[in-house]
């Protein structure tokens, strides 16, 4: 099993920034892809960004140029730097890790963008 603990959510004004962190523990060997998903109010969970252990990244079109995902394999940690936040970025953000084709999820952290 892989345990994921997120931190860094909160309330921010439009145009502001937040940095989410996700620390993985447990059976972290063989974890290839880590990433962030979000579920907006009343919506479905959607991919935000992913990064492989070799550093290849993938972003949703809606966040390209504003969000940056990064990873430290030695620390088993992944970050999501979110800049130029918009009200439509409001959601619960979930950390994700894929190990041997099995998805593991964190408990989620709320991000609210509002003036």
Short mmCIF file of C-alpha atoms in Angstrom, two decimals, residues 5-58:
data_model
loop_
_atom_site.label_atom_id
_atom_site.label_comp_id
_atom_site.label_asym_id
_atom_site.label_seq_id
_atom_site.Cartn_x
_atom_site.Cartn_y
_atom_site.Cartn_z
CA UNK A 5 -0.74 12.98 2.68
CA UNK A 6 -1.53 16.33 1.07
CA UNK A 7 -1.04 19.79 2.50
CA UNK A 8 -1.08 23.40 1.34
CA UNK A 9 -4.69 24.06 0.40
CA UNK A 10 -6.63 27.09 1.54
CA UNK A 11 -8.42 30.27 0.53
CA UNK A 12 -6.75 32.61 -1.96
CA UNK A 13 -7.86 35.61 -3.98
CA UNK A 14 -8.06 35.45 -7.78
CA UNK A 15 -4.62 35.96 -9.26
CA UNK A 16 -2.94 34.55 -6.19
CA UNK A 17 -0.73 31.50 -5.70
CA UNK A 18 -0.73 28.33 -3.64
CA UNK A 19 1.66 25.40 -3.40
CA UNK A 20 0.33 21.93 -2.67
CA UNK A 21 2.56 19.18 -1.29
CA UNK A 22 2.04 15.43 -1.21
CA UNK A 23 4.24 13.08 0.78
CA UNK A 24 4.17 9.38 -0.05
CA UNK A 25 5.03 6.58 2.34
CA UNK A 26 4.69 2.83 2.54
CA UNK A 27 5.43 0.76 -0.54
CA UNK A 28 6.78 3.66 -2.57
CA UNK A 29 9.22 1.62 -4.58
CA UNK A 30 7.92 1.02 -8.11
CA UNK A 31 5.72 4.13 -7.94
CA UNK A 32 6.02 5.50 -11.46
CA UNK A 33 3.46 8.25 -12.03
CA UNK A 34 2.43 10.76 -9.39
CA UNK A 35 0.00 13.54 -9.96
CA UNK A 36 -2.84 15.76 -8.92
CA UNK A 37 -6.51 15.51 -9.69
CA UNK A 38 -9.33 17.80 -8.61
CA UNK A 39 -13.07 17.64 -8.08
CA UNK A 40 -14.83 20.99 -8.47
CA UNK A 41 -18.13 21.65 -6.66
CA UNK A 42 -20.82 19.53 -8.28
CA UNK A 43 -18.36 18.21 -10.84
CA UNK A 44 -16.38 15.12 -11.70
CA UNK A 45 -12.82 14.37 -10.71
CA UNK A 46 -10.40 15.51 -13.41
CA UNK A 47 -6.71 15.30 -14.09
CA UNK A 48 -4.70 18.43 -13.30
CA UNK A 49 -1.08 17.33 -13.79
CA UNK A 50 1.10 14.24 -13.77
CA UNK A 51 4.83 13.54 -13.54
CA UNK A 52 6.75 10.33 -14.05
CA UNK A 53 9.70 9.32 -11.92
CA UNK A 54 11.90 10.39 -14.85
CA UNK A 55 10.41 13.89 -14.89
CA UNK A 56 8.07 13.75 -17.86
CA UNK A 57 5.02 15.91 -17.25
CA UNK A 58 1.46 16.17 -18.51
#
